[in-house]
C-alpha cells in the first residue's frame, strides 16, 4: 500500500525528511517495497500545500527557500490539513512546547480521530501525554511512533523495543543534550562557561535563550519519555529531578581531570527493587566509562540489562538529516507492520 504523507511543520526536520524521501525514493522502493506520496504540507510560515495525488518535493523545497508555498496552495491551517487531507500518516514536526504540549497534542488527537498514524519528533506529546496518545492511537487502530524525540535519528527507543527485546532493562544513563555536552567539552579545552556558551550559540547549538538546555529542561523531557516508554512507568515531567550545568566552574573541570574523570550532564533512570526514579544532573564520569568518550555535541545512552550487561549507543542527538532519518525509520516501521 502506498503511504500518503502529510507533513505538519516544514522547518529543519520537515525539510530534512522531504529531502531524504526525494533522494531515496528509488532505493526505498527496491529495498523495502516502500512507496509514498507527500500529499500535504502545512507550516505557519509557508502556508499549506495540498494535492491528493502527491506534491512535487523539489518545488516544495524551492518554495521554502522563497518563504511561501506557490503551488497547490490551500487555505487550511494545520488541523484542517490533518482532518481534510487524504493522508494515511501525519508527520508531526511543529515546534516543541514542554509546558503544554500544544499545538502538537491537538494535532495528534485530530490525526487519531480521523484514523491517521502519527510519526513525530516532537517531545511535547511524548513527554506530557504519552499514555493518552498511545491509548487514543490504539482505540482508532493506528500507530503513535516517537523515535526522534530522544536522540534524533540515533535509535534508542527502537533499540529497546527491538534488538533488546527479551532483556530486562534495569537502568538507563546517558547524555541527551548536545548543547551542554559541547559546552562542557569546550570548558575542558580551556574556555570558561560564558565563552563556551557564546561559542555554542554562534554555532547554532544553543538558542539565544539557552535556559532549556543549560538548566536541563530539554534533557528532563527526554528522560520522562524514556521512563514511561522503556521502563513502563507513569511519570509526569515534574517527577524527574533536574539540575543543569550552570554551576560547573573551570575549577571543577580541572579537578575532575586530575581525578581522571570528566563532567557530563547525565540523564538517569533507575529501577531499585521495583521503585523507579529519574533525574538529570551533572556528574563526574570516570574516563573509562563509554559515556565519557562522547564529546562535543554528540549524545550517548547506556542501557543496563540483565542478559547483555551494559549496552551503549553513541550518535547524533540533533540535525536536519539525522532527525529526518528518525521520521523515515518510523515510517518504515509502520509500513512493515
PDB file of N, CA, C and O in Angstrom, residues 51-89:
ATOM      1  N   UNK A  51      -2.209  18.327  -2.515  1.00  0.00           N
ATOM      2  CA  UNK A  51      -2.596  17.671  -3.761  1.00  0.00           C
ATOM      3  C   UNK A  51      -2.838  16.205  -3.423  1.00  0.00           C
ATOM      4  O   UNK A  51      -1.902  15.500  -3.033  1.00  0.00           O
ATOM      5  N   UNK A  52      -4.061  15.727  -3.520  1.00  0.00           N
ATOM      6  CA  UNK A  52      -4.365  14.345  -3.129  1.00  0.00           C
ATOM      7  C   UNK A  52      -3.591  13.306  -3.927  1.00  0.00           C
ATOM      8  O   UNK A  52      -3.446  12.163  -3.484  1.00  0.00           O
ATOM      9  N   UNK A  53      -3.056  13.697  -5.089  1.00  0.00           N
ATOM     10  CA  UNK A  53      -2.276  12.770  -5.918  1.00  0.00           C
ATOM     11  C   UNK A  53      -0.775  12.892  -5.678  1.00  0.00           C
ATOM     12  O   UNK A  53       0.009  12.176  -6.309  1.00  0.00           O
ATOM     13  N   UNK A  54      -0.372  13.798  -4.783  1.00  0.00           N
ATOM     14  CA  UNK A  54       1.049  13.941  -4.465  1.00  0.00           C
ATOM     15  C   UNK A  54       1.618  15.274  -4.914  1.00  0.00           C
ATOM     16  O   UNK A  54       1.343  15.740  -6.019  1.00  0.00           O
ATOM     17  N   UNK A  55       2.396  15.891  -4.034  1.00  0.00           N
ATOM     18  CA  UNK A  55       3.053  17.164  -4.315  1.00  0.00           C
ATOM     19  C   UNK A  55       4.441  16.938  -4.895  1.00  0.00           C
ATOM     20  O   UNK A  55       5.047  15.872  -4.695  1.00  0.00           O
ATOM     21  N   UNK A  56       4.951  17.931  -5.586  1.00  0.00           N
ATOM     22  CA  UNK A  56       6.299  17.876  -6.148  1.00  0.00           C
ATOM     23  C   UNK A  56       7.290  18.307  -5.065  1.00  0.00           C
ATOM     24  O   UNK A  56       7.285  19.469  -4.638  1.00  0.00           O
ATOM     25  N   UNK A  57       8.132  17.379  -4.620  1.00  0.00           N
ATOM     26  CA  UNK A  57       9.017  17.663  -3.482  1.00  0.00           C
ATOM     27  C   UNK A  57      10.050  18.740  -3.803  1.00  0.00           C
ATOM     28  O   UNK A  57      10.245  19.660  -2.998  1.00  0.00           O
ATOM     29  N   UNK A  58      10.736  18.699  -4.947  1.00  0.00           N
ATOM     30  CA  UNK A  58      11.684  19.785  -5.242  1.00  0.00           C
ATOM     31  C   UNK A  58      11.019  21.157  -5.252  1.00  0.00           C
ATOM     32  O   UNK A  58      11.620  22.146  -4.798  1.00  0.00           O
ATOM     33  N   UNK A  59       9.768  21.234  -5.735  1.00  0.00           N
ATOM     34  CA  UNK A  59       9.057  22.517  -5.725  1.00  0.00           C
ATOM     35  C   UNK A  59       8.777  22.978  -4.299  1.00  0.00           C
ATOM     36  O   UNK A  59       8.899  24.172  -3.981  1.00  0.00           O
ATOM     37  N   UNK A  60       8.406  22.051  -3.431  1.00  0.00           N
ATOM     38  CA  UNK A  60       8.165  22.392  -2.024  1.00  0.00           C
ATOM     39  C   UNK A  60       9.431  22.954  -1.382  1.00  0.00           C
ATOM     40  O   UNK A  60       9.397  23.971  -0.681  1.00  0.00           O
ATOM     41  N   UNK A  61      10.549  22.291  -1.627  1.00  0.00           N
ATOM     42  CA  UNK A  61      11.816  22.728  -1.035  1.00  0.00           C
ATOM     43  C   UNK A  61      12.245  24.080  -1.609  1.00  0.00           C
ATOM     44  O   UNK A  61      12.770  24.929  -0.882  1.00  0.00           O
ATOM     45  N   UNK A  62      12.000  24.272  -2.896  1.00  0.00           N
ATOM     46  CA  UNK A  62      12.323  25.565  -3.510  1.00  0.00           C
ATOM     47  C   UNK A  62      11.464  26.684  -2.951  1.00  0.00           C
ATOM     48  O   UNK A  62      11.950  27.786  -2.669  1.00  0.00           O
ATOM     49  N   UNK A  63      10.176  26.405  -2.750  1.00  0.00           N
ATOM     50  CA  UNK A  63       9.276  27.408  -2.178  1.00  0.00           C
ATOM     51  C   UNK A  63       9.681  27.771  -0.754  1.00  0.00           C
ATOM     52  O   UNK A  63       9.551  28.932  -0.338  1.00  0.00           O
ATOM     53  N   UNK A  64      10.163  26.780   0.001  1.00  0.00           N
ATOM     54  CA  UNK A  64      10.579  27.046   1.376  1.00  0.00           C
ATOM     55  C   UNK A  64      11.719  28.058   1.418  1.00  0.00           C
ATOM     56  O   UNK A  64      11.789  28.911   2.311  1.00  0.00           O
ATOM     57  N   UNK A  65      12.604  27.987   0.447  1.00  0.00           N
ATOM     58  CA  UNK A  65      13.700  28.966   0.370  1.00  0.00           C
ATOM     59  C   UNK A  65      13.184  30.363   0.057  1.00  0.00           C
ATOM     60  O   UNK A  65      13.762  31.363   0.491  1.00  0.00           O
ATOM     61  N   UNK A  66      12.077  30.422  -0.679  1.00  0.00           N
ATOM     62  CA  UNK A  66      11.476  31.718  -1.027  1.00  0.00           C
ATOM     63  C   UNK A  66      10.592  32.257   0.093  1.00  0.00           C
ATOM     64  O   UNK A  66      10.240  33.434   0.101  1.00  0.00           O
ATOM     65  N   UNK A  67      10.163  31.357   1.024  1.00  0.00           N
ATOM     66  CA  UNK A  67       9.378  31.798   2.164  1.00  0.00           C
ATOM     67  C   UNK A  67       7.887  31.624   2.041  1.00  0.00           C
ATOM     68  O   UNK A  67       7.137  32.040   2.931  1.00  0.00           O
ATOM     69  N   UNK A  68       7.413  30.972   0.927  1.00  0.00           N
ATOM     70  CA  UNK A  68       5.968  30.825   0.761  1.00  0.00           C
ATOM     71  C   UNK A  68       5.669  29.757  -0.286  1.00  0.00           C
ATOM     72  O   UNK A  68       6.306  29.716  -1.332  1.00  0.00           O
ATOM     73  N   UNK A  69       4.690  28.888   0.015  1.00  0.00           N
ATOM     74  CA  UNK A  69       4.265  27.912  -0.973  1.00  0.00           C
ATOM     75  C   UNK A  69       3.534  28.623  -2.110  1.00  0.00           C
ATOM     76  O   UNK A  69       2.706  29.515  -1.882  1.00  0.00           O
ATOM     77  N   UNK A  70       3.845  28.222  -3.344  1.00  0.00           N
ATOM     78  CA  UNK A  70       3.261  28.883  -4.519  1.00  0.00           C
ATOM     79  C   UNK A  70       2.435  27.947  -5.376  1.00  0.00           C
ATOM     80  O   UNK A  70       1.741  28.393  -6.282  1.00  0.00           O
ATOM     81  N   UNK A  71       2.502  26.629  -5.096  1.00  0.00           N
ATOM     82  CA  UNK A  71       1.766  25.661  -5.906  1.00  0.00           C
ATOM     83  C   UNK A  71       0.846  24.829  -5.017  1.00  0.00           C
ATOM     84  O   UNK A  71       1.189  24.499  -3.886  1.00  0.00           O
ATOM     85  N   UNK A  72      -0.333  24.492  -5.556  1.00  0.00           N
ATOM     86  CA  UNK A  72      -1.314  23.672  -4.836  1.00  0.00           C
ATOM     87  C   UNK A  72      -1.671  24.276  -3.480  1.00  0.00           C
ATOM     88  O   UNK A  72      -1.873  23.566  -2.492  1.00  0.00           O
ATOM     89  N   UNK A  73      -1.729  25.595  -3.432  1.00  0.00           N
ATOM     90  CA  UNK A  73      -1.988  26.295  -2.170  1.00  0.00           C
ATOM     91  C   UNK A  73      -3.427  26.059  -1.714  1.00  0.00           C
ATOM     92  O   UNK A  73      -4.372  26.097  -2.511  1.00  0.00           O
ATOM     93  N   UNK A  74      -3.577  25.822  -0.430  1.00  0.00           N
ATOM     94  CA  UNK A  74      -4.890  25.573   0.165  1.00  0.00           C
ATOM     95  C   UNK A  74      -5.055  26.475   1.387  1.00  0.00           C
ATOM     96  O   UNK A  74      -4.107  26.673   2.162  1.00  0.00           O
ATOM     97  N   UNK A  75      -6.229  27.005   1.578  1.00  0.00           N
ATOM     98  CA  UNK A  75      -6.499  27.893   2.703  1.00  0.00           C
ATOM     99  C   UNK A  75      -6.881  27.072   3.938  1.00  0.00           C
ATOM    100  O   UNK A  75      -7.991  27.162   4.461  1.00  0.00           O
ATOM    101  N   UNK A  76      -5.938  26.258   4.404  1.00  0.00           N
ATOM    102  CA  UNK A  76      -6.142  25.397   5.568  1.00  0.00           C
ATOM    103  C   UNK A  76      -5.080  25.697   6.615  1.00  0.00           C
ATOM    104  O   UNK A  76      -3.927  25.995   6.270  1.00  0.00           O
ATOM    105  N   UNK A  77      -5.468  25.565   7.876  1.00  0.00           N
ATOM    106  CA  UNK A  77      -4.463  25.545   8.931  1.00  0.00           C
ATOM    107  C   UNK A  77      -4.040  24.092   9.158  1.00  0.00           C
ATOM    108  O   UNK A  77      -4.516  23.176   8.457  1.00  0.00           O
ATOM    109  N   UNK A  78      -3.176  23.859  10.135  1.00  0.00           N
ATOM    110  CA  UNK A  78      -2.652  22.507  10.335  1.00  0.00           C
ATOM    111  C   UNK A  78      -3.749  21.516  10.699  1.00  0.00           C
ATOM    112  O   UNK A  78      -3.786  20.388  10.177  1.00  0.00           O
ATOM    113  N   UNK A  79      -4.668  21.906  11.582  1.00  0.00           N
ATOM    114  CA  UNK A  79      -5.741  20.994  11.985  1.00  0.00           C
ATOM    115  C   UNK A  79      -6.642  20.637  10.806  1.00  0.00           C
ATOM    116  O   UNK A  79      -7.026  19.467  10.632  1.00  0.00           O
ATOM    117  N   UNK A  80      -6.954  21.618   9.982  1.00  0.00           N
ATOM    118  CA  UNK A  80      -7.768  21.335   8.797  1.00  0.00           C
ATOM    119  C   UNK A  80      -7.032  20.405   7.843  1.00  0.00           C
ATOM    120  O   UNK A  80      -7.631  19.506   7.242  1.00  0.00           O
ATOM    121  N   UNK A  81      -5.735  20.636   7.701  1.00  0.00           N
ATOM    122  CA  UNK A  81      -4.928  19.786   6.821  1.00  0.00           C
ATOM    123  C   UNK A  81      -4.972  18.339   7.291  1.00  0.00           C
ATOM    124  O   UNK A  81      -5.142  17.410   6.489  1.00  0.00           O
ATOM    125  N   UNK A  82      -4.818  18.139   8.604  1.00  0.00           N
ATOM    126  CA  UNK A  82      -4.845  16.783   9.157  1.00  0.00           C
ATOM    127  C   UNK A  82      -6.209  16.140   8.930  1.00  0.00           C
ATOM    128  O   UNK A  82      -6.313  14.989   8.492  1.00  0.00           O
ATOM    129  N   UNK A  83      -7.266  16.883   9.201  1.00  0.00           N
ATOM    130  CA  UNK A  83      -8.613  16.317   9.128  1.00  0.00           C
ATOM    131  C   UNK A  83      -9.113  16.127   7.702  1.00  0.00           C
ATOM    132  O   UNK A  83      -9.787  15.134   7.392  1.00  0.00           O
ATOM    133  N   UNK A  84      -8.801  17.076   6.822  1.00  0.00           N
ATOM    134  CA  UNK A  84      -9.410  17.093   5.496  1.00  0.00           C
ATOM    135  C   UNK A  84      -8.582  16.402   4.414  1.00  0.00           C
ATOM    136  O   UNK A  84      -9.128  16.015   3.369  1.00  0.00           O
ATOM    137  N   UNK A  85      -7.297  16.263   4.622  1.00  0.00           N
ATOM    138  CA  UNK A  85      -6.457  15.654   3.582  1.00  0.00           C
ATOM    139  C   UNK A  85      -6.691  14.148   3.526  1.00  0.00           C
ATOM    140  O   UNK A  85      -7.258  13.545   4.445  1.00  0.00           O
ATOM    141  N   UNK A  86      -6.227  13.536   2.448  1.00  0.00           N
ATOM    142  CA  UNK A  86      -6.370  12.086   2.291  1.00  0.00           C
ATOM    143  C   UNK A  86      -5.141  11.335   2.787  1.00  0.00           C
ATOM    144  O   UNK A  86      -4.904  10.180   2.420  1.00  0.00           O
ATOM    145  N   UNK A  87      -4.363  11.978   3.644  1.00  0.00           N
ATOM    146  CA  UNK A  87      -3.156  11.345   4.178  1.00  0.00           C
ATOM    147  C   UNK A  87      -3.495  10.100   4.987  1.00  0.00           C
ATOM    148  O   UNK A  87      -4.554  10.011   5.616  1.00  0.00           O
ATOM    149  N   UNK A  88      -2.580   9.147   4.977  1.00  0.00           N
ATOM    150  CA  UNK A  88      -2.693   7.974   5.849  1.00  0.00           C
ATOM    151  C   UNK A  88      -1.763   8.098   7.055  1.00  0.00           C
ATOM    152  O   UNK A  88      -1.974   7.439   8.073  1.00  0.00           O
ATOM    153  N   UNK A  89      -0.714   8.910   6.919  1.00  0.00           N
ATOM    154  CA  UNK A  89       0.248   9.126   8.001  1.00  0.00           C
ATOM    155  C   UNK A  89       0.511  10.621   8.127  1.00  0.00           C
ATOM    156  O   UNK A  89       0.748  11.300   7.119  1.00  0.00           O
TER     157      UNK A  89
END
